[in-house]
mmCIF file of C-alpha atoms and ligand atoms in Angstrom:
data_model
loop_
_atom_site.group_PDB
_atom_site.id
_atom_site.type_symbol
_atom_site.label_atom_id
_atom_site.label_comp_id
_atom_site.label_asym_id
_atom_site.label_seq_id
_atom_site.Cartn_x
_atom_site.Cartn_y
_atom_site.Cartn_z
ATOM 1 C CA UNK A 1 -11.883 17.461 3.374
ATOM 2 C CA UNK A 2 -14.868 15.580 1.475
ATOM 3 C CA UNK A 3 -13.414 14.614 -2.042
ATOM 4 C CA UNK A 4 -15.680 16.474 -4.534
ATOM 5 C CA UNK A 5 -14.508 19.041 -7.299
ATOM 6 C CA UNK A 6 -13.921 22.461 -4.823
ATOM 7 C CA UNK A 7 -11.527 20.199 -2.464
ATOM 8 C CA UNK A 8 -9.858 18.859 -5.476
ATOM 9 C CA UNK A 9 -8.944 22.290 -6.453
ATOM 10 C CA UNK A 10 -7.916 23.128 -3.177
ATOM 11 C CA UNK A 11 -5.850 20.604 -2.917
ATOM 12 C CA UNK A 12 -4.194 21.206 -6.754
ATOM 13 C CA UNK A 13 -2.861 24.379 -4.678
ATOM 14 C CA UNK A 14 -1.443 23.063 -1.996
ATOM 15 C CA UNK A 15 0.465 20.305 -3.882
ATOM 16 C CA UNK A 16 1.688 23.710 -6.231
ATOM 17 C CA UNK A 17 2.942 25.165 -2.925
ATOM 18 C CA UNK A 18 4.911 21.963 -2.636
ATOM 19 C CA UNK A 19 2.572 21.099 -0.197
ATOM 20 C CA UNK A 20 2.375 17.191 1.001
ATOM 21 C CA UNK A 21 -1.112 16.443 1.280
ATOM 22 C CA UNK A 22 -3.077 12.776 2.220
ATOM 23 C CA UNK A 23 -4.982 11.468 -0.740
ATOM 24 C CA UNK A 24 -7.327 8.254 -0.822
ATOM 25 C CA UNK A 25 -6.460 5.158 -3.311
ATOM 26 C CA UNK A 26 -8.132 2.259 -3.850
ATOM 27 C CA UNK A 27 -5.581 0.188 -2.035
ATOM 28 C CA UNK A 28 -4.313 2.312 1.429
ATOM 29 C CA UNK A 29 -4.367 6.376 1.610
ATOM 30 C CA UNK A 30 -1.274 7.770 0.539
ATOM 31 C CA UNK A 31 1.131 10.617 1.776
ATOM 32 C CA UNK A 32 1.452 12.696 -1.722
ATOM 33 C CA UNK A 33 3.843 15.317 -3.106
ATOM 34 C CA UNK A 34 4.797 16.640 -6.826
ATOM 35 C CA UNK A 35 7.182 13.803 -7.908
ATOM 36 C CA UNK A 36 9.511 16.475 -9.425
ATOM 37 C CA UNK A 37 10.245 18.850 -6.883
ATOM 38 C CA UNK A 38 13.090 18.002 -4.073
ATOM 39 C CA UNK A 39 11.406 20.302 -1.671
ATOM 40 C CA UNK A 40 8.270 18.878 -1.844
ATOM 41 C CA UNK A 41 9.634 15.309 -2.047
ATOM 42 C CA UNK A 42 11.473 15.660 0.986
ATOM 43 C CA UNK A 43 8.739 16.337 3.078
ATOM 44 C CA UNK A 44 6.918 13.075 2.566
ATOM 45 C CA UNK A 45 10.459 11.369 4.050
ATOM 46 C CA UNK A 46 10.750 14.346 6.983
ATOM 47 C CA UNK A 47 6.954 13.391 7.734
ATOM 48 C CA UNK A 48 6.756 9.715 7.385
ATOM 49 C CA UNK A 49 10.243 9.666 9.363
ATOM 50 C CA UNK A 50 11.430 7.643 6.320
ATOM 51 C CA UNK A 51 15.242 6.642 5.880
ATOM 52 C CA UNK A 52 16.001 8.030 2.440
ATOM 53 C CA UNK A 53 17.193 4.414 1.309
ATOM 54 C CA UNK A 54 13.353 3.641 0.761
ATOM 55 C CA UNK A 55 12.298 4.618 -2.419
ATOM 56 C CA UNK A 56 8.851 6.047 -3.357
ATOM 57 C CA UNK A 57 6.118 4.893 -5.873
ATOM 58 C CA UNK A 58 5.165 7.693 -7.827
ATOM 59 C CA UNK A 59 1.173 7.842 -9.191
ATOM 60 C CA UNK A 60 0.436 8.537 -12.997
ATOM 61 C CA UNK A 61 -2.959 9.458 -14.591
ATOM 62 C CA UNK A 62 -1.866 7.968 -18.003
ATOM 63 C CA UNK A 63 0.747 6.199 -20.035
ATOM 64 C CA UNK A 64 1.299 9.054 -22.260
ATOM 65 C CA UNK A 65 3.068 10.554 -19.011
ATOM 66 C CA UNK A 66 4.444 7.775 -17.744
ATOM 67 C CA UNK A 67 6.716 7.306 -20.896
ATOM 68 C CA UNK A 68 8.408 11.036 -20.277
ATOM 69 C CA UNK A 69 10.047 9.250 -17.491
ATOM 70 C CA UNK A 70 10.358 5.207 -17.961
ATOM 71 C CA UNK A 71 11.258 3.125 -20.756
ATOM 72 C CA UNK A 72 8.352 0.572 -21.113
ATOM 73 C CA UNK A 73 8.773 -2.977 -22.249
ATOM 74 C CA UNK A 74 6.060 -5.456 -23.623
ATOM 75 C CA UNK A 75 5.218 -7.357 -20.304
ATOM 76 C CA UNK A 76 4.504 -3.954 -18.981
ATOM 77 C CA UNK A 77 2.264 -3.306 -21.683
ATOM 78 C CA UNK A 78 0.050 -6.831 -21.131
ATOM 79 C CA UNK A 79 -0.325 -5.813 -17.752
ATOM 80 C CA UNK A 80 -1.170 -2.264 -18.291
ATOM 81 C CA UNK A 81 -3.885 -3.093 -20.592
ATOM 82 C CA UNK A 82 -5.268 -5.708 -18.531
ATOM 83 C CA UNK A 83 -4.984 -4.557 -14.719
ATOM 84 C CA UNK A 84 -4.912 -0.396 -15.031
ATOM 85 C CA UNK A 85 -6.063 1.742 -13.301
ATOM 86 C CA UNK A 86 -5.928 -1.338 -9.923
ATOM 87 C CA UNK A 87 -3.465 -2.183 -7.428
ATOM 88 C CA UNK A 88 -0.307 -2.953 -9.490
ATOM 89 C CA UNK A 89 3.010 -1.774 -9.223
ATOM 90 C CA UNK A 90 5.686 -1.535 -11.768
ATOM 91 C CA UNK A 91 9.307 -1.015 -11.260
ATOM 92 C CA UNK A 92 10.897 0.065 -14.670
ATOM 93 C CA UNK A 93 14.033 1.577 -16.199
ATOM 94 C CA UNK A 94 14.194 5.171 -15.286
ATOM 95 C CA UNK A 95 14.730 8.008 -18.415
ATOM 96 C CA UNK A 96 18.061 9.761 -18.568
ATOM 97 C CA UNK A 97 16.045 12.729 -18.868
ATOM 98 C CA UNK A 98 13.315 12.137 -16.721
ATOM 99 C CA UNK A 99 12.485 15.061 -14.336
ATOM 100 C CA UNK A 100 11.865 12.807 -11.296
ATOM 101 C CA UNK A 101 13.266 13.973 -8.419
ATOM 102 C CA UNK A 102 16.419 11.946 -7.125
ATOM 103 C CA UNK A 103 14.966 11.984 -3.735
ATOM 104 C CA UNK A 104 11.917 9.723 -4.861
ATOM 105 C CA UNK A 105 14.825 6.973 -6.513
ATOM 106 C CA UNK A 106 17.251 7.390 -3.871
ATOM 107 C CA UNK A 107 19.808 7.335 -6.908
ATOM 108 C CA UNK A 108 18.456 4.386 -8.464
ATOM 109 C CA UNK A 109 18.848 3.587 -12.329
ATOM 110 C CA UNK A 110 14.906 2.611 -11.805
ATOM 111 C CA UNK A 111 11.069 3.958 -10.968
ATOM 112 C CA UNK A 112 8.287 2.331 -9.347
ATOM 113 C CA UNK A 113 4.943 3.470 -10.885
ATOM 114 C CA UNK A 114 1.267 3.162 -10.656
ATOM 115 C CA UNK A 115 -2.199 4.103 -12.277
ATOM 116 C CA UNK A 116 -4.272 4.153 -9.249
ATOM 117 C CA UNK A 117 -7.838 3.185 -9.717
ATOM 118 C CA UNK A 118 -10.079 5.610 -6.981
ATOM 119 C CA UNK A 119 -12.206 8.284 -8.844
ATOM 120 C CA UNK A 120 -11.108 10.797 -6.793
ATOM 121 C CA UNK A 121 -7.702 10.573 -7.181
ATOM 122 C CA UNK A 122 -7.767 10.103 -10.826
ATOM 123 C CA UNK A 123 -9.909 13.245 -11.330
ATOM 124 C CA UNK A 124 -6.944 15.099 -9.072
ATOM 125 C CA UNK A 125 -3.938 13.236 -10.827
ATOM 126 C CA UNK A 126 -5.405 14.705 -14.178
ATOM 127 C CA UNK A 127 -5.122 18.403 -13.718
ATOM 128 C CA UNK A 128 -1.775 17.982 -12.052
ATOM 129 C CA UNK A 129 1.359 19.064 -14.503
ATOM 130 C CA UNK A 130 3.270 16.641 -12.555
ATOM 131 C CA UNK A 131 3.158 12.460 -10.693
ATOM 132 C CA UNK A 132 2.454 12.368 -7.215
ATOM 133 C CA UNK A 133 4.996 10.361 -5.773
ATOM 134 C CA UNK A 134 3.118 8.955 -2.179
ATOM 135 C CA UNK A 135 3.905 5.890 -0.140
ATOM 136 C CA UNK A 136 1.314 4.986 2.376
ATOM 137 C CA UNK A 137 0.068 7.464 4.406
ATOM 138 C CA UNK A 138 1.322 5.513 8.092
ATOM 139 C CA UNK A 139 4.563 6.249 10.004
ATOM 140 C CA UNK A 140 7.068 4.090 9.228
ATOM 141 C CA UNK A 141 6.806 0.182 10.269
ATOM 142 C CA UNK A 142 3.370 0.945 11.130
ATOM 143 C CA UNK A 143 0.354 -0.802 9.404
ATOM 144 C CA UNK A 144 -0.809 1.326 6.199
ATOM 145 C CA UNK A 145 -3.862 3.871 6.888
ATOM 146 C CA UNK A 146 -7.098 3.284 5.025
ATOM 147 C CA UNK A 147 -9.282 6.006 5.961
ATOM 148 C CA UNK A 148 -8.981 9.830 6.552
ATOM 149 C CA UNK A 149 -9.582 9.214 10.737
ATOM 150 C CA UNK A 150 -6.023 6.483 10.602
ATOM 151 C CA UNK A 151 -3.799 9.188 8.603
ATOM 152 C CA UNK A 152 -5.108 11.608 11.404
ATOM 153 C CA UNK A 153 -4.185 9.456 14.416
ATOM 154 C CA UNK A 154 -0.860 8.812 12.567
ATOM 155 C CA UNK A 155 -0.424 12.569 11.600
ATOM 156 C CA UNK A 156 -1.944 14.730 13.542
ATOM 157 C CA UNK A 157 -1.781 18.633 12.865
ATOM 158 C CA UNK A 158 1.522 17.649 11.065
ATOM 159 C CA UNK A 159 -0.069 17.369 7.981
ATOM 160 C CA UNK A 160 -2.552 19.921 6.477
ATOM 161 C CA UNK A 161 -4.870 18.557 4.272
ATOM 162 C CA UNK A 162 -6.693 15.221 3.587
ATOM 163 C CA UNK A 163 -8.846 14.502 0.814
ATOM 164 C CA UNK A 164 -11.546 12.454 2.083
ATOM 165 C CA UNK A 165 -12.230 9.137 -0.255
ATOM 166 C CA UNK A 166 -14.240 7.369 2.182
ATOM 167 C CA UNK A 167 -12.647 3.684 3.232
ATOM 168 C CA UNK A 168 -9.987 2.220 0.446
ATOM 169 C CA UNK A 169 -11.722 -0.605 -1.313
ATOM 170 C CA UNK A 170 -8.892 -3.245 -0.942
ATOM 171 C CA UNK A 171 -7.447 -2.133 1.782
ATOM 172 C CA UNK A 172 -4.033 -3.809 1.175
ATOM 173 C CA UNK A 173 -1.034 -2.213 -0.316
ATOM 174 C CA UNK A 174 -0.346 -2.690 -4.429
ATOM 175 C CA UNK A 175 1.274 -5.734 -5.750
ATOM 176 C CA UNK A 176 5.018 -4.984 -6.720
ATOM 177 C CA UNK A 177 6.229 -6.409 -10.141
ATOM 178 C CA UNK A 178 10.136 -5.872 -11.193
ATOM 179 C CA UNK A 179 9.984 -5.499 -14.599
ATOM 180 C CA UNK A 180 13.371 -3.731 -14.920
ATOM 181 C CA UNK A 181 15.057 -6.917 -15.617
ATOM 182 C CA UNK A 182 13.349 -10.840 -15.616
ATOM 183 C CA UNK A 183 10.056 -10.294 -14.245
ATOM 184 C CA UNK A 184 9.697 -10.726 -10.160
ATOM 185 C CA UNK A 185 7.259 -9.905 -7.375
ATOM 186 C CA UNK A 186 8.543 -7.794 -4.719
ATOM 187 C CA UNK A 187 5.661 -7.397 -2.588
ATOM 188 C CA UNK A 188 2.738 -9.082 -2.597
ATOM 189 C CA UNK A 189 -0.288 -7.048 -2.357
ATOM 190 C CA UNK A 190 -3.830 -5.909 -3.846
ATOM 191 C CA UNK A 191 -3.452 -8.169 -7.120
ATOM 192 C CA UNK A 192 -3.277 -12.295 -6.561
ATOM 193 C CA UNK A 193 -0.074 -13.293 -8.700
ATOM 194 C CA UNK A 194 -1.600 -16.180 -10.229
ATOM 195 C CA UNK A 195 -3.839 -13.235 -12.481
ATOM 196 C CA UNK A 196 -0.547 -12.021 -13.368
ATOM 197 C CA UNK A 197 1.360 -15.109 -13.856
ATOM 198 C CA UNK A 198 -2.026 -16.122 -16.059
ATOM 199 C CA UNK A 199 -1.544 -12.579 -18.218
ATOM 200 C CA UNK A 200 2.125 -13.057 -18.229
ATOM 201 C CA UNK A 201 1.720 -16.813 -19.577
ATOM 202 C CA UNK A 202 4.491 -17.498 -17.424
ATOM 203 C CA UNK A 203 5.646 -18.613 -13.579
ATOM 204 C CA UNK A 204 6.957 -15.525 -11.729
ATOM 205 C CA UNK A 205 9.929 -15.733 -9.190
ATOM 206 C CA UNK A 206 8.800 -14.504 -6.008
ATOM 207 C CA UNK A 207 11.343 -12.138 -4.048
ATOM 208 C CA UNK A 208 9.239 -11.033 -0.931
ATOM 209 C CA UNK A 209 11.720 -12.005 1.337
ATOM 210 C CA UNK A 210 15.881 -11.645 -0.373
ATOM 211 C CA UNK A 211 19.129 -11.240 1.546
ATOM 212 C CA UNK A 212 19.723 -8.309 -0.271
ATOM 213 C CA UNK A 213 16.429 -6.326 0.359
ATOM 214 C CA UNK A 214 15.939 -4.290 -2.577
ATOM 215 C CA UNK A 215 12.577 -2.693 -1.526
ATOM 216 C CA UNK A 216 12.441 -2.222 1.997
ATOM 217 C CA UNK A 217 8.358 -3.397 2.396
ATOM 218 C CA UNK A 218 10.367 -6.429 2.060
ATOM 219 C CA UNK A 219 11.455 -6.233 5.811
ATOM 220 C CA UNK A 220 9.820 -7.929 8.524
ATOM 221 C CA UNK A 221 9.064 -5.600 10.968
ATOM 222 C CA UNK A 222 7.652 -3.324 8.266
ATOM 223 C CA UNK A 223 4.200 -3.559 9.127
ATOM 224 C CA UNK A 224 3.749 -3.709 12.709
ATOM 225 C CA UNK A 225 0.510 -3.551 15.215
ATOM 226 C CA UNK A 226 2.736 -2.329 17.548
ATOM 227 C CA UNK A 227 1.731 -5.650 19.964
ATOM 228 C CA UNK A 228 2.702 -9.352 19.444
ATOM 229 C CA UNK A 229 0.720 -11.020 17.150
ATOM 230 C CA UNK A 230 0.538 -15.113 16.467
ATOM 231 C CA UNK A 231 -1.032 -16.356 13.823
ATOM 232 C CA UNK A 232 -2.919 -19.947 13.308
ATOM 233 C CA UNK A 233 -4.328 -19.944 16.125
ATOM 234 C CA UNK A 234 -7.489 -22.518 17.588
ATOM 235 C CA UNK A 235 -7.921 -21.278 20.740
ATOM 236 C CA UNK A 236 -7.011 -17.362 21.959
ATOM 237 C CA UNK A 237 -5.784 -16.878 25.524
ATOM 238 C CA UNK A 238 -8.744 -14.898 27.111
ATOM 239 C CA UNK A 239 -6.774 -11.522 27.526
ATOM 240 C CA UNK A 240 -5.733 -11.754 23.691
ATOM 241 C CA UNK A 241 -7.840 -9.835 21.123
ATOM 242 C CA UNK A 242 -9.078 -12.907 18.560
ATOM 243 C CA UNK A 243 -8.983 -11.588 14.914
ATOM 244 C CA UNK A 244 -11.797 -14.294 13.007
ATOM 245 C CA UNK A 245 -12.341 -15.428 9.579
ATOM 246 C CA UNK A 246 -15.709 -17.446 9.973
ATOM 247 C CA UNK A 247 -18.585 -16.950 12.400
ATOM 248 C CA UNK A 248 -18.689 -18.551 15.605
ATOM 249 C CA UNK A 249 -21.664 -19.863 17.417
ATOM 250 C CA UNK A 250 -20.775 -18.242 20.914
ATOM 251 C CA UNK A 251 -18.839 -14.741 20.712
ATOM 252 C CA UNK A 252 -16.854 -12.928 23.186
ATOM 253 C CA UNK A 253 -15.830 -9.727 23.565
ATOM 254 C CA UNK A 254 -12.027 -10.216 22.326
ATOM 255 C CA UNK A 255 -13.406 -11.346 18.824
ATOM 256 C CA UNK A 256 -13.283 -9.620 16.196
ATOM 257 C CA UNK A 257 -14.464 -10.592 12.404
ATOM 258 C CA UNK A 258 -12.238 -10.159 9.302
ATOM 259 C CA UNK A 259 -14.681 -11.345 7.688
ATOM 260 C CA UNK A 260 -17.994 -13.645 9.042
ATOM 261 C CA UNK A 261 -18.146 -16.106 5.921
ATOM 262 C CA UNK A 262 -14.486 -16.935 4.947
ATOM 263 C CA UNK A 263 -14.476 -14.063 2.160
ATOM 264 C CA UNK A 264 -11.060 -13.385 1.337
ATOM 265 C CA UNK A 265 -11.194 -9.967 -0.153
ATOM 266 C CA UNK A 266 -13.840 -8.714 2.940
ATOM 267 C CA UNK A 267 -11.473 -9.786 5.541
ATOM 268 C CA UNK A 268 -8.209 -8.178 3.545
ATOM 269 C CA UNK A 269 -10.503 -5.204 3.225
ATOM 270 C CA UNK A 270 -10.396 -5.030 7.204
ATOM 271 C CA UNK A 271 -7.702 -6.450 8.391
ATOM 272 C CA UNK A 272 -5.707 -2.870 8.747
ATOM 273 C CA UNK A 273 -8.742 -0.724 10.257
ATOM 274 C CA UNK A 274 -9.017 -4.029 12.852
ATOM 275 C CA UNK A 275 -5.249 -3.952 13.875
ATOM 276 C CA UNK A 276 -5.548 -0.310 14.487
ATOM 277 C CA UNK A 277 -8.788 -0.763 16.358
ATOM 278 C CA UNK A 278 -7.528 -4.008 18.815
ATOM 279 C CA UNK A 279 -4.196 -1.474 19.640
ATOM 280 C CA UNK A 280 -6.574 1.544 20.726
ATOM 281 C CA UNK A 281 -8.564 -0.931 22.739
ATOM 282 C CA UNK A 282 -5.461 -1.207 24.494
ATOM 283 C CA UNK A 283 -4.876 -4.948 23.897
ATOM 284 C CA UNK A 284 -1.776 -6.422 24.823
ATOM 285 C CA UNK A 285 -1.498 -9.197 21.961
ATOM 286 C CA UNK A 286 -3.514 -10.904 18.970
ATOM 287 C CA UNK A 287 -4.646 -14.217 17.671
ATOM 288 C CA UNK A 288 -5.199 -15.147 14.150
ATOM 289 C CA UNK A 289 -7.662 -17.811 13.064
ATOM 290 C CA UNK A 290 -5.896 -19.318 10.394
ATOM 291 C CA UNK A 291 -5.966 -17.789 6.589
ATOM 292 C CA UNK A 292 -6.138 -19.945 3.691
ATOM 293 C CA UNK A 293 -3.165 -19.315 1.923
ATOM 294 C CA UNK A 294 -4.957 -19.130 -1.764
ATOM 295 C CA UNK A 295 -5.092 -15.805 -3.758
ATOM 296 C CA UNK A 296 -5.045 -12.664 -1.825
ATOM 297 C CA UNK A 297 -4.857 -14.981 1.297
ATOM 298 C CA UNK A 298 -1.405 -15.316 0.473
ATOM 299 C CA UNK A 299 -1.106 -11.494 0.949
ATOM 300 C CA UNK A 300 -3.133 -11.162 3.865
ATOM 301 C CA UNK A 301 -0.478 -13.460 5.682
ATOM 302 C CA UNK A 302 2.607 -12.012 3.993
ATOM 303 C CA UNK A 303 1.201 -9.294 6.204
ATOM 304 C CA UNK A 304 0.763 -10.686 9.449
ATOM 305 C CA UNK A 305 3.951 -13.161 9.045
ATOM 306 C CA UNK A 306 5.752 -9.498 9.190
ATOM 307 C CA UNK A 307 3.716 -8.472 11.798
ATOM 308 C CA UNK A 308 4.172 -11.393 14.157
ATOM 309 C CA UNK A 309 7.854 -10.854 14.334
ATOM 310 C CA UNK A 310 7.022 -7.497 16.535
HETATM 311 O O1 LIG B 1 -0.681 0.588 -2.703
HETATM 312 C C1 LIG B 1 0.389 1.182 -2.666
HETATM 313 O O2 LIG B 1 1.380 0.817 -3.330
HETATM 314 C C2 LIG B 1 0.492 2.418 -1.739
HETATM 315 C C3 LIG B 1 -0.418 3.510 -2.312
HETATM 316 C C4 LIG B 1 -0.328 4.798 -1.532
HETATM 317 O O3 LIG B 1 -0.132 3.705 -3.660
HETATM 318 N N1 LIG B 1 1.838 2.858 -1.627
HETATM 319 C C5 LIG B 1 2.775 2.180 -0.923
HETATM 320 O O4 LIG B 1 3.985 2.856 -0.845
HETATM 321 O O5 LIG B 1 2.577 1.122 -0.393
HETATM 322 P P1 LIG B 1 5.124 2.466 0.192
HETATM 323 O O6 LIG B 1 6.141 3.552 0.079
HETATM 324 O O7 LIG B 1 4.550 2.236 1.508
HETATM 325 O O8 LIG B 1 5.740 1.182 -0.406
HETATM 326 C C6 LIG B 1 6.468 1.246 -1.602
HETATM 327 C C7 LIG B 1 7.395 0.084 -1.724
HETATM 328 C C8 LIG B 1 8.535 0.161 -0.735
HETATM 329 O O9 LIG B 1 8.712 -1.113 -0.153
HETATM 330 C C9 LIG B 1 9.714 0.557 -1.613
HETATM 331 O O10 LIG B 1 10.913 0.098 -1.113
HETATM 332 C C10 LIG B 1 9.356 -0.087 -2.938
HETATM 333 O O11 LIG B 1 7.979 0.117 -3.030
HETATM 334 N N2 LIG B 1 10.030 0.566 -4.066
HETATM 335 C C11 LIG B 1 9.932 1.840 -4.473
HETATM 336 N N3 LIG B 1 10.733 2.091 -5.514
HETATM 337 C C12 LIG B 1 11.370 0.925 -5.804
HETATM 338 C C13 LIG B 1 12.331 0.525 -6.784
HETATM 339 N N4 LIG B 1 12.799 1.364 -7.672
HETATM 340 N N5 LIG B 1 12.743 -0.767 -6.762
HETATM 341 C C14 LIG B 1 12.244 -1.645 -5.849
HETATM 342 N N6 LIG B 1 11.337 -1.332 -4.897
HETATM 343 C C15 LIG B 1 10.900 -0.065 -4.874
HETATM 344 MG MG1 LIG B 2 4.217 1.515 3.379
#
């Protein structure tokens, strides 16, 4: 459904019915239900075939509700300020009287949050009573969906309504913070750390990749193409689809452009709908042009690090 104020409405009611509906965000479409109903909750994990271990981010219009079910700390506040509504995600200490469902915590003492930025969403998110607790709108270990036509080809007639936002604007998932104890990333994402480390006055442990995997993005195969990928690569075998950063001179028909002049946040914008798009051209296996590993470059190759251990 196209995202103006009727659909909104339309999809208020299905979402009161308990409904799980897809809804745009800035960073990947998401797979929502009301945050403090079980029944509701638990379709998102029946859907997304998700092992109930994995705990979902749940999506608040405004701090005012956020604080009915976290406690918030200072650091939380610099970052609120400076980066919400955007891709940023906070874990924090979860109320003793918060009405979250313990489906969306698995149990947990704590909450990941977000304010997410796409007009759309935020118009829908305020006439809710409730948080919209959504992970990305993808089966499980698959790469996230950023447009209405992916969640289809994941979904199907599984899932009843979409709201249409057009294609997500970053097109990687949200940065994960931990700010439930010493501040750590848990995911890189959306939001370069070093603007966070910068807000934060301080260097940030980085805990993408523990022994103990506390938030299960963390794994490797978590977001797979589905077909081997390598990554740095010069030269692509001629069968292999070739996934570019900068513009050749001579192109084939295997290439295809992240980005044509080495921009960063273009080819992190793409890099999803182009995995998708080599796999339905039936290609066996992908090349990467190297990715400088600077600013959301880092995140772009957290991503296909995972994904070349398909
Ligand atoms: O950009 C995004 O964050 C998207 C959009 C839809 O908002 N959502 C998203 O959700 O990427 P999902 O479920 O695909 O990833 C959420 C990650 C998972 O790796 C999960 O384990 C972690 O967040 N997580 C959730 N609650 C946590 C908690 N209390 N502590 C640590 N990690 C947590
Ligand atoms: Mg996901």
């Amino acid at each position: 459904m196209k995202s103006n104020q009727s659909n909104i409405k339309i999809a208020k009611k299905y979402l009161n019915k308990n409904t799980c509906i897809a809804i745009p965000t800035e960073t990947v479409y998401g797979l929502a239900a009301n945050a403090y109903s079980y029944k509701a909750v638990k379709k998102i994990f029946k859907l997304k075939k998700r092992p109930s271990s994995n705990p979902l981010i749940v999506h608040y219009s405004n701090i005012f509700d956020l604080k009915k079910d976290c406690l918030i700390n200072k650091d939380f506040l610099k970052l609120y300020k400076k980066f919400c509504p955007g891709p940023i995600t906070f874990v924090l200490k979860l109320k003793i009287d918060s009405k979250i469902s313990t489906l969306v915590t698995n149990k947990k003492k704590t909450l990941a949050v977000r304010f997410p930025k796409h007009k759309i969403l935020k118009d829908l998110l305020k006439i809710l009573d409730y948080p919209l607790a959504a992970p990305s709108a993808n089966i499980s270990t698959r790469v996230s969906a950023v447009s209405a036509s992916d969640v289809k080809e994941d979904f199907g007639k599984k899932i009843s309504f979409i709201l249409n936002g057009g294609k997500s604007k970053i097109g990687l998932e949200s940065t994960i913070i931990d700010l439930s104890k010493s501040p750590k990333i848990l995911r890189l994402g959306g939001l370069e750390v070093s603007k966070i480390e910068k807000v934060l006055n301080k260097r940030l442990k980085i805990n993408i990749n523990p022994k103990k995997k506390v938030s299960p993005g963390q794994y490797k195969l978590h977001y797979s193409p589905g077909i081997p990928l390598r990554m740095n690569i010069k030269k692509p075998k001629k069968y292999e689809a070739y996934l570019l950063i900068k513009k050749r001179r001579i192109n084939y028909s295997n290439f295809f452009y992240l980005s044509k002049k080495n921009d960063l946040t273009e080819a992190a914008k793409n890099l999803y709908s182009l995995l998708r798009k080599i796999k339905i051209k039936k290609y066996k296996s992908i090349a990467v042009e190297k990715i400088r590993n600077i600013g959301i470059g880092q995140s772009i190759n957290d991503r296909l690090k995972r994904a070349s251990k398909f």
